[in-house]
C-alpha atoms as a printed R data frame, in Angstrom:
    type eleno elety resid chain resno       x      y       z
1   ATOM     1    CA   MET     A     1  85.492 48.287 171.710
2   ATOM     2    CA   ASN     A     2  86.338 45.746 168.998
3   ATOM     3    CA   ASP     A     3  89.257 47.319 167.112
4   ATOM     4    CA   LYS     A     4  89.415 44.488 164.558
5   ATOM     5    CA   GLY     A     5  85.790 44.864 163.515
6   ATOM     6    CA   ILE     A     6  82.667 42.820 164.070
7   ATOM     7    CA   PHE     A     7  83.365 40.767 160.929
8   ATOM     8    CA   HIS     A     8  86.995 39.998 161.779
9   ATOM     9    CA   GLY     A     9  87.669 36.440 160.618
10  ATOM    10    CA   LEU     A    10  84.935 36.502 157.955
11  ATOM    11    CA   LYS     A    11  86.297 35.643 154.504
12  ATOM    12    CA   VAL     A    12  84.530 37.192 151.510
13  ATOM    13    CA   LEU     A    13  85.200 36.535 147.830
14  ATOM    14    CA   ASP     A    14  84.349 39.544 145.671
15  ATOM    15    CA   CYS     A    15  83.933 38.047 142.209
16  ATOM    16    CA   ALA     A    16  82.043 40.995 140.775
17  ATOM    17    CA   SER     A    17  82.600 44.191 138.828
18  ATOM    18    CA   PHE     A    18  81.600 47.836 138.822
19  ATOM    19    CA   ILE     A    19  79.707 49.130 141.844
20  ATOM    20    CA   ALA     A    20  76.653 47.617 143.526
21  ATOM    21    CA   ALA     A    21  77.939 44.121 144.343
22  ATOM    22    CA   PRO     A    22  81.585 45.077 145.087
23  ATOM    23    CA   ALA     A    23  80.409 47.981 147.263
24  ATOM    24    CA   ALA     A    24  78.478 45.547 149.469
25  ATOM    25    CA   ALA     A    25  81.777 43.713 149.973
26  ATOM    26    CA   THR     A    26  83.390 47.059 150.818
27  ATOM    27    CA   VAL     A    27  80.913 47.597 153.659
28  ATOM    28    CA   LEU     A    28  81.760 44.144 155.013
29  ATOM    29    CA   SER     A    29  85.437 45.084 154.806
30  ATOM    30    CA   ASP     A    30  84.793 48.306 156.730
31  ATOM    31    CA   PHE     A    31  83.719 46.137 159.645
32  ATOM    32    CA   GLY     A    32  86.792 43.910 159.445
33  ATOM    33    CA   ALA     A    33  85.984 41.189 156.900
34  ATOM    34    CA   ASP     A    34  88.860 39.846 154.813
35  ATOM    35    CA   VAL     A    35  87.672 40.622 151.281
36  ATOM    36    CA   ILE     A    36  89.505 38.987 148.393
37  ATOM    37    CA   LYS     A    37  88.963 40.724 145.077
38  ATOM    38    CA   ILE     A    38  89.009 38.280 142.170
39  ATOM    39    CA   GLU     A    39  89.835 39.996 138.893
40  ATOM    40    CA   PRO     A    40  91.242 39.040 135.500
41  ATOM    41    CA   PRO     A    41  94.990 39.310 134.862
42  ATOM    42    CA   GLY     A    42  96.325 42.329 133.012
43  ATOM    43    CA   ALA     A    43  94.010 45.329 133.261
44  ATOM    44    CA   GLY     A    44  92.017 43.747 136.092
45  ATOM    45    CA   ASP     A    45  88.462 44.700 136.915
46  ATOM    46    CA   PRO     A    46  87.148 46.947 134.087
47  ATOM    47    CA   TYR     A    47  85.836 49.322 136.762
48  ATOM    48    CA   ARG     A    48  89.436 50.402 137.377
49  ATOM    49    CA   ASN     A    49  89.162 52.319 134.099
50  ATOM    50    CA   LEU     A    50  86.005 54.286 134.949
51  ATOM    51    CA   PRO     A    51  87.701 57.671 135.598
52  ATOM    52    CA   ASN     A    52  89.297 57.476 132.141
53  ATOM    53    CA   LEU     A    53  85.948 57.415 130.352
54  ATOM    54    CA   PRO     A    54  84.766 60.617 128.611
55  ATOM    55    CA   GLY     A    55  82.868 63.008 130.835
56  ATOM    56    CA   TYR     A    56  84.238 61.802 134.171
57  ATOM    57    CA   PRO     A    57  86.274 64.082 136.479
58  ATOM    58    CA   ARG     A    58  90.017 64.012 135.866
59  ATOM    59    CA   SER     A    59  92.336 63.232 138.764
60  ATOM    60    CA   GLU     A    60  95.797 61.863 139.446
61  ATOM    61    CA   HIS     A    61  94.054 59.403 141.775
62  ATOM    62    CA   ASN     A    62  91.769 56.556 140.720
63  ATOM    63    CA   TYR     A    63  88.941 57.871 142.883
64  ATOM    64    CA   ALA     A    64  86.398 55.261 141.756
65  ATOM    65    CA   TRP     A    65  88.710 52.384 142.659
66  ATOM    66    CA   TYR     A    66  89.720 54.054 145.937
67  ATOM    67    CA   LEU     A    67  86.087 54.062 147.013
68  ATOM    68    CA   GLU     A    68  84.931 50.605 145.939
69  ATOM    69    CA   ALA     A    69  88.100 48.560 146.492
70  ATOM    70    CA   ARG     A    70  89.483 49.938 149.765
71  ATOM    71    CA   ASN     A    71  90.612 47.372 152.321
72  ATOM    72    CA   LYS     A    72  90.545 44.511 149.807
73  ATOM    73    CA   ARG     A    73  93.233 42.058 148.700
74  ATOM    74    CA   SER     A    74  93.521 41.167 145.020
75  ATOM    75    CA   ILE     A    75  94.139 37.879 143.259
76  ATOM    76    CA   ALA     A    76  94.300 37.784 139.466
77  ATOM    77    CA   LEU     A    77  92.638 34.656 138.034
78  ATOM    78    CA   ASP     A    78  91.880 33.839 134.413
79  ATOM    79    CA   LEU     A    79  88.598 32.065 135.080
80  ATOM    80    CA   SER     A    80  88.356 30.892 131.478
81  ATOM    81    CA   LYS     A    81  91.040 28.341 132.399
82  ATOM    82    CA   PRO     A    82  90.138 25.155 134.330
83  ATOM    83    CA   ASP     A    83  93.167 25.598 136.614
84  ATOM    84    CA   ALA     A    84  91.918 29.020 137.704
85  ATOM    85    CA   GLN     A    85  88.434 27.642 138.268
86  ATOM    86    CA   ALA     A    86  89.973 24.978 140.491
87  ATOM    87    CA   VAL     A    87  91.739 27.698 142.501
88  ATOM    88    CA   LEU     A    88  88.471 29.552 142.900
89  ATOM    89    CA   GLN     A    89  86.731 26.401 144.030
90  ATOM    90    CA   ARG     A    90  89.346 25.869 146.721
91  ATOM    91    CA   LEU     A    91  88.902 29.445 147.904
92  ATOM    92    CA   VAL     A    92  85.126 28.953 147.949
93  ATOM    93    CA   GLY     A    93  85.574 25.899 150.154
94  ATOM    94    CA   GLN     A    94  87.248 28.138 152.748
95  ATOM    95    CA   ALA     A    95  85.046 31.224 152.367
96  ATOM    96    CA   ASP     A    96  82.013 32.531 154.212
97  ATOM    97    CA   VAL     A    97  80.551 34.693 151.436
98  ATOM    98    CA   PHE     A    98  80.837 34.539 147.655
99  ATOM    99    CA   ILE     A    99  79.642 37.649 145.812
100 ATOM   100    CA   THR     A   100  79.064 37.820 142.069
101 ATOM   101    CA   ASN     A   101  77.170 39.922 139.563
102 ATOM   102    CA   PHE     A   102  78.116 38.019 136.425
103 ATOM   103    CA   PRO     A   103  75.121 37.276 134.163
104 ATOM   104    CA   PRO     A   104  73.712 33.767 134.719
105 ATOM   105    CA   SER     A   105  75.003 32.513 131.359
106 ATOM   106    CA   VAL     A   106  78.547 33.669 132.188
107 ATOM   107    CA   ARG     A   107  78.375 32.005 135.596
108 ATOM   108    CA   ALA     A   108  77.421 28.729 133.930
109 ATOM   109    CA   LYS     A   109  80.324 29.031 131.491
110 ATOM   110    CA   LEU     A   110  82.867 29.762 134.241
111 ATOM   111    CA   GLY     A   111  81.563 27.278 136.794
112 ATOM   112    CA   LEU     A   112  80.309 30.001 139.158
113 ATOM   113    CA   THR     A   113  76.687 28.964 139.604
114 ATOM   114    CA   TYR     A   114  75.170 28.371 143.023
115 ATOM   115    CA   GLU     A   115  74.553 24.746 142.065
116 ATOM   116    CA   LYS     A   116  78.243 24.306 141.269
117 ATOM   117    CA   LEU     A   117  79.700 26.088 144.308
118 ATOM   118    CA   ALA     A   118  77.253 25.369 147.133
119 ATOM   119    CA   PRO     A   119  78.210 21.663 147.437
120 ATOM   120    CA   LEU     A   120  81.822 22.732 148.112
121 ATOM   121    CA   ASN     A   121  80.883 24.502 151.350
122 ATOM   122    CA   GLU     A   122  77.621 23.957 153.212
123 ATOM   123    CA   ARG     A   123  78.138 27.197 155.182
124 ATOM   124    CA   LEU     A   124  78.665 29.368 152.095
125 ATOM   125    CA   ILE     A   125  76.508 32.460 151.576
126 ATOM   126    CA   TYR     A   126  76.195 32.758 147.798
127 ATOM   127    CA   ALA     A   127  75.262 36.386 147.097
128 ATOM   128    CA   SER     A   128  73.965 37.074 143.611
129 ATOM   129    CA   PHE     A   129  73.377 40.518 142.136
130 ATOM   130    CA   THR     A   130  71.854 41.137 138.708
131 ATOM   131    CA   GLY     A   131  70.335 43.911 136.645
132 ATOM   132    CA   TYR     A   132  66.817 42.561 136.233
133 ATOM   133    CA   GLY     A   133  66.556 39.479 138.456
134 ATOM   134    CA   GLU     A   134  67.450 35.855 137.832
135 ATOM   135    CA   LYS     A   135  64.205 34.733 136.173
136 ATOM   136    CA   GLY     A   136  62.418 35.667 132.980
137 ATOM   137    CA   GLU     A   137  63.533 36.715 129.530
138 ATOM   138    CA   GLU     A   138  65.686 39.582 130.849
139 ATOM   139    CA   ALA     A   139  67.700 37.513 133.321
140 ATOM   140    CA   ASP     A   140  70.832 37.694 131.138
141 ATOM   141    CA   LYS     A   141  70.308 41.307 130.126
142 ATOM   142    CA   PRO     A   142  73.220 43.565 131.138
143 ATOM   143    CA   GLY     A   143  72.207 46.404 133.437
144 ATOM   144    CA   PHE     A   144  73.739 49.540 134.924
145 ATOM   145    CA   ASP     A   145  72.112 51.763 137.516
146 ATOM   146    CA   SER     A   146  71.448 54.370 134.812
147 ATOM   147    CA   ASN     A   147  69.102 52.024 132.953
148 ATOM   148    CA   ALA     A   148  67.989 49.146 135.192
149 ATOM   149    CA   TYR     A   149  67.597 51.242 138.366
150 ATOM   150    CA   TRP     A   150  67.042 54.849 137.329
151 ATOM   151    CA   ALA     A   151  65.264 54.531 134.003
152 ATOM   152    CA   ARG     A   152  63.305 51.280 134.450
153 ATOM   153    CA   SER     A   153  61.831 52.252 137.831
154 ATOM   154    CA   GLY     A   154  60.226 55.470 136.603
155 ATOM   155    CA   LEU     A   155  62.581 57.684 138.628
156 ATOM   156    CA   MET     A   156  64.163 59.108 135.488
157 ATOM   157    CA   ASP     A   157  60.747 60.251 134.306
158 ATOM   158    CA   LEU     A   158  59.559 61.465 137.711
159 ATOM   159    CA   VAL     A   159  62.585 63.456 138.875
160 ATOM   160    CA   ARG     A   160  62.580 66.405 136.524
161 ATOM   161    CA   ALA     A   161  61.619 70.033 136.925
162 ATOM   162    CA   ASP     A   162  58.228 69.597 135.267
163 ATOM   163    CA   GLU     A   163  56.491 67.614 132.569
164 ATOM   164    CA   THR     A   164  57.858 69.776 129.756
165 ATOM   165    CA   THR     A   165  61.538 69.099 130.463
166 ATOM   166    CA   THR     A   166  63.449 66.019 129.337
167 ATOM   167    CA   PRO     A   167  63.886 63.042 131.716
168 ATOM   168    CA   ALA     A   168  66.601 63.630 134.307
169 ATOM   169    CA   ARG     A   169  69.968 61.951 133.811
170 ATOM   170    CA   SER     A   170  71.494 60.052 136.718
171 ATOM   171    CA   VAL     A   171  75.018 60.525 138.060
172 ATOM   172    CA   ALA     A   172  77.621 57.819 138.571
173 ATOM   173    CA   GLY     A   173  76.744 55.288 141.238
174 ATOM   174    CA   MET     A   174  73.652 57.062 142.572
175 ATOM   175    CA   GLY     A   175  71.608 53.877 142.265
176 ATOM   176    CA   ASP     A   176  74.427 51.401 142.768
177 ATOM   177    CA   HIS     A   177  75.310 52.558 146.262
178 ATOM   178    CA   PRO     A   178  71.777 52.293 147.710
179 ATOM   179    CA   CYS     A   179  71.599 48.882 145.994
180 ATOM   180    CA   ALA     A   180  74.844 47.909 147.712
181 ATOM   181    CA   MET     A   181  73.280 48.628 151.111
182 ATOM   182    CA   ALA     A   182  70.278 46.425 150.279
183 ATOM   183    CA   PHE     A   183  72.630 43.681 149.082
184 ATOM   184    CA   TYR     A   184  74.721 44.040 152.243
185 ATOM   185    CA   GLY     A   185  71.513 43.673 154.259
186 ATOM   186    CA   ALA     A   186  70.679 40.460 152.402
187 ATOM   187    CA   ILE     A   187  74.132 39.040 153.097
188 ATOM   188    CA   VAL     A   188  74.053 39.942 156.796
189 ATOM   189    CA   THR     A   189  70.537 38.481 157.118
190 ATOM   190    CA   ALA     A   190  71.820 35.230 155.606
191 ATOM   191    CA   LEU     A   191  74.772 35.235 158.019
192 ATOM   192    CA   TYR     A   192  72.307 35.607 160.897
193 ATOM   193    CA   GLN     A   193  70.292 32.700 159.532
194 ATOM   194    CA   ARG     A   194  73.507 30.662 159.347
195 ATOM   195    CA   GLU     A   195  74.131 31.370 163.032
196 ATOM   196    CA   ARG     A   196  70.780 29.723 163.761
197 ATOM   197    CA   THR     A   197  70.915 26.832 161.301
198 ATOM   198    CA   GLY     A   198  74.601 26.281 160.555
199 ATOM   199    CA   LYS     A   199  73.749 26.291 156.852
200 ATOM   200    CA   GLY     A   200  74.603 28.707 154.102
201 ATOM   201    CA   SER     A   201  72.112 29.944 151.512
202 ATOM   202    CA   HIS     A   202  71.554 31.772 148.254
203 ATOM   203    CA   VAL     A   203  70.638 35.470 148.532
204 ATOM   204    CA   ALA     A   204  69.876 37.867 145.725
205 ATOM   205    CA   SER     A   205  69.080 41.438 144.839
206 ATOM   206    CA   ASN     A   206  68.945 43.415 141.614
207 ATOM   207    CA   LEU     A   207  68.981 46.954 140.243
208 ATOM   208    CA   MET     A   208  65.404 46.893 138.978
209 ATOM   209    CA   ALA     A   209  63.924 45.831 142.333
210 ATOM   210    CA   ASN     A   210  65.902 48.479 144.191
211 ATOM   211    CA   GLY     A   211  64.875 51.162 141.715
212 ATOM   212    CA   VAL     A   212  61.184 50.412 142.182
213 ATOM   213    CA   TRP     A   213  61.744 50.327 145.965
214 ATOM   214    CA   ALA     A   214  63.273 53.821 145.741
215 ATOM   215    CA   ALA     A   215  60.220 54.988 143.785
216 ATOM   216    CA   SER     A   216  57.835 52.899 145.867
217 ATOM   217    CA   VAL     A   217  55.637 55.660 147.343
218 ATOM   218    CA   LEU     A   218  54.481 56.679 143.883
219 ATOM   219    CA   ALA     A   219  54.717 53.129 142.529
220 ATOM   220    CA   GLN     A   220  52.378 51.967 145.283
221 ATOM   221    CA   ALA     A   221  50.051 54.854 144.493
222 ATOM   222    CA   LYS     A   222  49.887 53.610 140.907
223 ATOM   223    CA   LEU     A   223  49.296 50.051 142.102
224 ATOM   224    CA   CYS     A   224  46.402 51.389 144.197
225 ATOM   225    CA   GLY     A   225  44.886 53.114 141.173
226 ATOM   226    CA   ALA     A   226  45.598 56.642 142.393
227 ATOM   227    CA   THR     A   227  44.931 59.691 140.241
228 ATOM   228    CA   PHE     A   228  48.118 61.675 139.640
229 ATOM   229    CA   VAL     A   229  48.378 65.437 139.329
230 ATOM   230    CA   GLU     A   230  50.639 67.509 137.102
231 ATOM   231    CA   ARG     A   231  54.229 67.885 138.256
232 ATOM   232    CA   ARG     A   232  54.508 71.654 138.433
233 ATOM   233    CA   PRO     A   233  57.711 73.696 137.976
234 ATOM   234    CA   ARG     A   234  59.285 75.366 141.013
235 ATOM   235    CA   GLU     A   235  57.775 78.737 140.141
236 ATOM   236    CA   ARG     A   236  54.273 77.242 140.256
237 ATOM   237    CA   ALA     A   237  54.723 74.889 143.221
238 ATOM   238    CA   LEU     A   238  51.614 74.252 145.304
239 ATOM   239    CA   ASN     A   239  53.290 75.191 148.586
240 ATOM   240    CA   ALA     A   240  55.668 78.138 148.854
241 ATOM   241    CA   VAL     A   241  57.032 77.056 152.249
242 ATOM   242    CA   ALA     A   242  58.085 73.676 150.859
243 ATOM   243    CA   ASN     A   243  60.089 74.964 147.936
244 ATOM   244    CA   HIS     A   244  63.616 76.007 146.998
245 ATOM   245    CA   TYR     A   245  64.914 79.525 146.393
246 ATOM   246    CA   GLN     A   246  68.019 81.039 144.839
247 ATOM   247    CA   CYS     A   247  70.178 83.283 146.994
248 ATOM   248    CA   LYS     A   248  72.203 86.321 145.951
249 ATOM   249    CA   ASP     A   249  75.344 84.255 145.309
250 ATOM   250    CA   GLY     A   250  73.550 81.785 143.062
251 ATOM   251    CA   ARG     A   251  73.285 79.047 145.698
252 ATOM   252    CA   TRP     A   252  69.924 77.496 146.567
253 ATOM   253    CA   ILE     A   253  68.135 76.969 149.884
254 ATOM   254    CA   MET     A   254  65.252 74.582 150.518
255 ATOM   255    CA   LEU     A   255  62.353 75.323 152.875
256 ATOM   256    CA   SER     A   256  60.553 72.303 154.336
257 ATOM   257    CA   LEU     A   257  57.939 73.705 156.725
258 ATOM   258    CA   LEU     A   258  55.310 71.158 157.761
259 ATOM   259    CA   ASN     A   259  53.918 72.834 160.882
260 ATOM   260    CA   GLU     A   260  52.936 75.804 158.786
261 ATOM   261    CA   GLU     A   261  50.393 77.497 161.059
262 ATOM   262    CA   LYS     A   262  52.952 77.812 163.851
263 ATOM   263    CA   GLN     A   263  55.994 78.486 161.675
264 ATOM   264    CA   TRP     A   264  54.534 80.980 159.192
265 ATOM   265    CA   PRO     A   265  55.009 84.088 161.387
266 ATOM   266    CA   ILE     A   266  58.493 82.932 162.408
267 ATOM   267    CA   LEU     A   267  59.506 82.575 158.763
268 ATOM   268    CA   ALA     A   268  58.093 86.010 157.879
269 ATOM   269    CA   ARG     A   269  60.100 87.629 160.670
270 ATOM   270    CA   CYS     A   270  63.300 85.800 159.679
271 ATOM   271    CA   LEU     A   271  62.856 87.070 156.141
272 ATOM   272    CA   GLY     A   272  62.310 90.624 157.347
273 ATOM   273    CA   ARG     A   273  58.805 90.584 155.930
274 ATOM   274    CA   GLU     A   274  56.607 90.924 159.022
275 ATOM   275    CA   ASP     A   275  54.086 92.656 156.784
276 ATOM   276    CA   LEU     A   276  53.263 89.296 155.202
277 ATOM   277    CA   ILE     A   277  51.908 87.971 158.520
278 ATOM   278    CA   ASP     A   278  48.847 90.213 158.346
279 ATOM   279    CA   ASP     A   279  48.653 90.394 154.573
280 ATOM   280    CA   PRO     A   280  45.081 89.265 153.786
281 ATOM   281    CA   ARG     A   281  46.331 87.399 150.707
282 ATOM   282    CA   PHE     A   282  48.281 84.997 152.940
283 ATOM   283    CA   ALA     A   283  46.334 85.119 156.220
284 ATOM   284    CA   THR     A   284  45.544 81.394 156.418
285 ATOM   285    CA   LYS     A   285  47.200 78.207 155.238
286 ATOM   286    CA   ALA     A   286  44.471 77.807 152.641
287 ATOM   287    CA   ASP     A   287  45.102 81.355 151.409
288 ATOM   288    CA   ARG     A   288  48.850 80.761 151.128
289 ATOM   289    CA   HIS     A   289  48.340 77.571 149.149
290 ATOM   290    CA   ALA     A   290  45.712 79.145 146.897
291 ATOM   291    CA   ARG     A   291  48.118 82.002 146.159
292 ATOM   292    CA   SER     A   292  51.338 79.999 146.213
293 ATOM   293    CA   VAL     A   293  52.585 81.516 142.948
294 ATOM   294    CA   GLU     A   294  52.284 85.042 144.397
295 ATOM   295    CA   LEU     A   295  54.023 83.996 147.609
296 ATOM   296    CA   ILE     A   296  56.846 82.289 145.714
297 ATOM   297    CA   HIS     A   297  57.360 85.535 143.820
298 ATOM   298    CA   GLU     A   298  57.631 87.431 147.136
299 ATOM   299    CA   PHE     A   299  60.095 84.897 148.528
300 ATOM   300    CA   ASP     A   300  62.188 84.902 145.345
301 ATOM   301    CA   ALA     A   301  62.740 88.638 145.738
302 ATOM   302    CA   VAL     A   302  63.681 88.300 149.436
303 ATOM   303    CA   PHE     A   303  66.099 85.385 149.129
304 ATOM   304    CA   ALA     A   304  67.860 87.119 146.234
305 ATOM   305    CA   THR     A   305  68.991 89.899 148.585
306 ATOM   306    CA   ARG     A   306  71.489 87.845 150.642
307 ATOM   307    CA   PRO     A   307  74.037 85.092 149.993
308 ATOM   308    CA   LEU     A   308  73.426 81.570 151.254
309 ATOM   309    CA   ALA     A   309  75.780 81.868 154.247
310 ATOM   310    CA   GLU     A   310  73.806 84.837 155.599
311 ATOM   311    CA   TRP     A   311  70.486 83.042 155.203
312 ATOM   312    CA   ARG     A   312  71.903 80.054 157.070
313 ATOM   313    CA   ARG     A   313  72.924 82.287 159.962
314 ATOM   314    CA   ILE     A   314  69.493 83.920 160.041
315 ATOM   315    CA   LEU     A   315  67.493 80.691 159.856
316 ATOM   316    CA   ASP     A   316  69.664 78.509 162.120
317 ATOM   317    CA   GLY     A   317  68.185 78.335 165.589
318 ATOM   318    CA   SER     A   318  64.783 79.567 164.453
319 ATOM   319    CA   GLY     A   319  63.182 76.142 164.699
320 ATOM   320    CA   LEU     A   320  62.405 76.254 160.999
321 ATOM   321    CA   VAL     A   321  63.216 73.191 158.905
322 ATOM   322    CA   PHE     A   322  65.370 74.064 155.927
323 ATOM   323    CA   GLY     A   323  68.261 72.631 153.978
324 ATOM   324    CA   VAL     A   324  71.039 73.728 151.708
325 ATOM   325    CA   VAL     A   325  71.112 72.495 148.131
326 ATOM   326    CA   GLY     A   326  74.637 71.186 148.409
327 ATOM   327    CA   ILE     A   327  77.314 71.220 145.742
328 ATOM   328    CA   LEU     A   328  80.383 68.995 145.550
329 ATOM   329    CA   ASP     A   329  82.651 71.895 146.530
330 ATOM   330    CA   ASP     A   330  81.003 71.878 149.973
331 ATOM   331    CA   ILE     A   331  81.846 68.281 150.827
332 ATOM   332    CA   PRO     A   332  85.609 68.281 151.596
333 ATOM   333    CA   ASN     A   333  85.174 70.929 154.328
334 ATOM   334    CA   ASP     A   334  81.768 69.925 155.695
335 ATOM   335    CA   ARG     A   335  82.427 69.841 159.445
336 ATOM   336    CA   GLN     A   336  79.193 68.008 160.188
337 ATOM   337    CA   MET     A   337  80.187 65.216 157.815
338 ATOM   338    CA   ILE     A   338  83.706 64.986 159.229
339 ATOM   339    CA   GLU     A   339  82.638 65.055 162.893
340 ATOM   340    CA   ASN     A   340  80.074 62.318 162.236
341 ATOM   341    CA   GLU     A   341  82.554 60.184 160.251
342 ATOM   342    CA   VAL     A   342  80.625 60.453 157.016
343 ATOM   343    CA   LEU     A   343  84.067 61.304 155.651
344 ATOM   344    CA   VAL     A   344  87.108 59.531 157.093
345 ATOM   345    CA   PRO     A   345  90.821 59.599 156.227
346 ATOM   346    CA   PHE     A   346  92.623 56.726 154.602
347 ATOM   347    CA   GLU     A   347  95.075 54.915 156.856
348 ATOM   348    CA   ASN     A   348  98.304 56.910 157.276
349 ATOM   349    CA   ASP     A   349  97.040 59.626 154.947
350 ATOM   350    CA   THR     A   350  95.119 62.893 155.012
351 ATOM   351    CA   MET     A   351  93.025 62.058 151.953
352 ATOM   352    CA   LEU     A   352  89.383 61.524 152.887
353 ATOM   353    CA   THR     A   353  87.046 58.826 151.624
354 ATOM   354    CA   VAL     A   354  83.300 58.355 151.899
355 ATOM   355    CA   ASN     A   355  82.435 56.066 154.794
356 ATOM   356    CA   SER     A   356  79.709 53.423 154.632
357 ATOM   357    CA   PRO     A   357  76.549 54.823 156.268
358 ATOM   358    CA   ILE     A   358  76.216 52.323 159.142
359 ATOM   359    CA   PHE     A   359  77.453 52.948 162.683
360 ATOM   360    CA   ILE     A   360  77.287 50.478 165.587
361 ATOM   361    CA   ASP     A   361  78.101 51.373 169.183
362 ATOM   362    CA   GLY     A   362  81.121 49.462 170.432
363 ATOM   363    CA   GLN     A   363  82.173 48.451 166.925
364 ATOM   364    CA   ARG     A   364  84.807 50.633 165.342
365 ATOM   365    CA   LYS     A   365  85.384 50.282 161.632
366 ATOM   366    CA   VAL     A   366  88.859 49.511 160.383
367 ATOM   367    CA   ALA     A   367  90.911 52.449 159.133
368 ATOM   368    CA   PRO     A   368  90.334 52.409 155.352
369 ATOM   369    CA   ARG     A   369  93.314 51.107 153.420
370 ATOM   370    CA   LYS     A   370  94.180 52.091 149.866
371 ATOM   371    CA   PRO     A   371  92.999 49.568 147.253
372 ATOM   372    CA   PRO     A   372  95.251 46.866 145.805
373 ATOM   373    CA   GLY     A   373  96.966 46.603 142.456
374 ATOM   374    CA   VAL     A   374  95.890 43.849 140.073
375 ATOM   375    CA   GLY     A   375  96.972 40.540 141.598
376 ATOM   376    CA   GLU     A   376  98.959 42.303 144.326
377 ATOM   377    CA   HIS     A   377  98.152 39.568 146.840
378 ATOM   378    CA   SER     A   378  97.919 36.539 144.525
379 ATOM   379    CA   ASP     A   379 100.794 34.599 146.083
380 ATOM   380    CA   GLU     A   380  99.755 35.499 149.616
381 ATOM   381    CA   ILE     A   381  96.171 34.364 149.004
382 ATOM   382    CA   LEU     A   382  97.250 31.157 147.278
383 ATOM   383    CA   ARG     A   383  99.569 30.247 150.146
384 ATOM   384    CA   GLY     A   384  96.762 30.911 152.590
385 ATOM   385    CA   ALA     A   385  94.611 28.490 150.599
386 ATOM   386    CA   GLY     A   386  97.257 25.768 150.880
387 ATOM   387    CA   PHE     A   387  99.180 26.068 147.603
388 ATOM   388    CA   ASP     A   388 102.945 25.649 147.922
389 ATOM   389    CA   ASP     A   389 105.501 27.617 145.897
390 ATOM   390    CA   GLU     A   390 105.871 24.898 143.264
391 ATOM   391    CA   ALA     A   391 102.109 24.788 142.689
392 ATOM   392    CA   ILE     A   392 101.969 28.578 142.449
393 ATOM   393    CA   ARG     A   393 104.747 28.608 139.849
394 ATOM   394    CA   ALA     A   394 102.901 25.980 137.842
395 ATOM   395    CA   LEU     A   395  99.682 27.990 137.945
396 ATOM   396    CA   ARG     A   396 101.533 31.050 136.726
397 ATOM   397    CA   ALA     A   397 103.242 29.110 133.968
398 ATOM   398    CA   ARG     A   398  99.857 27.895 132.701
399 ATOM   399    CA   GLY     A   399  98.453 31.440 132.794
400 ATOM   400    CA   ALA     A   400  95.788 30.639 135.363
401 ATOM   401    CA   VAL     A   401  97.143 33.115 137.932
402 ATOM   402    CA   ALA     A   402  98.967 36.413 137.606
């Protein structure tokens, strides 16, 4: 067991903001990488302010920052100043991975382009994340997962109850976090290549590409010229045994029966409706699909008689595939999540955080540490890079470092 993590000794510079790119650095930190968060002096990374925006949950804790910035050290650099750019360049010379999601034009202005930094360190992995890719007329276009991932990909249009309802809104980070895993994969692939060649490289990912990848089954169907059918509402679904139903307490349960011929009589018995087994309306799979609206109506009446917890007890162990439509209130006490380390406590605390979804035998992740304050580790990081106290004081006096 490697208690320090598989990436112990790997130095990562997180020169990015908001979620997708910094979250990839968080995953590296979970496995022991030393991640240095580079943020502007004063308020720091604008993402620190996310929970204060209208419509977000209110908490005494900065939950967004806790999740994305755990384990990291912070240095506050004013990259508009040449002295701060020089500090960054020295850090780059000693780093393994440099992560940024600044628009290409901003990178050029601040001296953060691959062409500028790569010559400083031939082993550097330069990891670039953007909204819409690095080429074309939209290369500099700002993007969030709500627009570049969710809306642009077609998911916003596709994931709605039916064609008569408005497009479905996304929730915070729902595209960013899958994007972070893809970006992490790109970085780790480049590190593997470096093991073979000794050379660093430029790797990239973007919100738009990840959004289309998430929608790729239907996107590929469109690319193949497929004919699409109407998206029907739940009450008119084509298959009653692959549908969701509301229980007595208002919670929802989802049936996902694929081996229908075998499972149909089992389901009928679990529901206390053995009479449906021999009902000529539903005798065969073809009959059940042809009369799906009638069968949904029967199931609606049955599921409405018991609360969700009772239906779970009845269906568990039956061999039937079903799921619970979860709500956020379920998560803090979900034993399956806790026992499988989907949720883990912060170091020396009982507060839980969401773990990164990768597990490797023999490699234990570091205990998650609370995130840093703005510039909390500036002096420590500068000394590690070879700056003496006099040089640090001079940098502070010129406003390059805070």
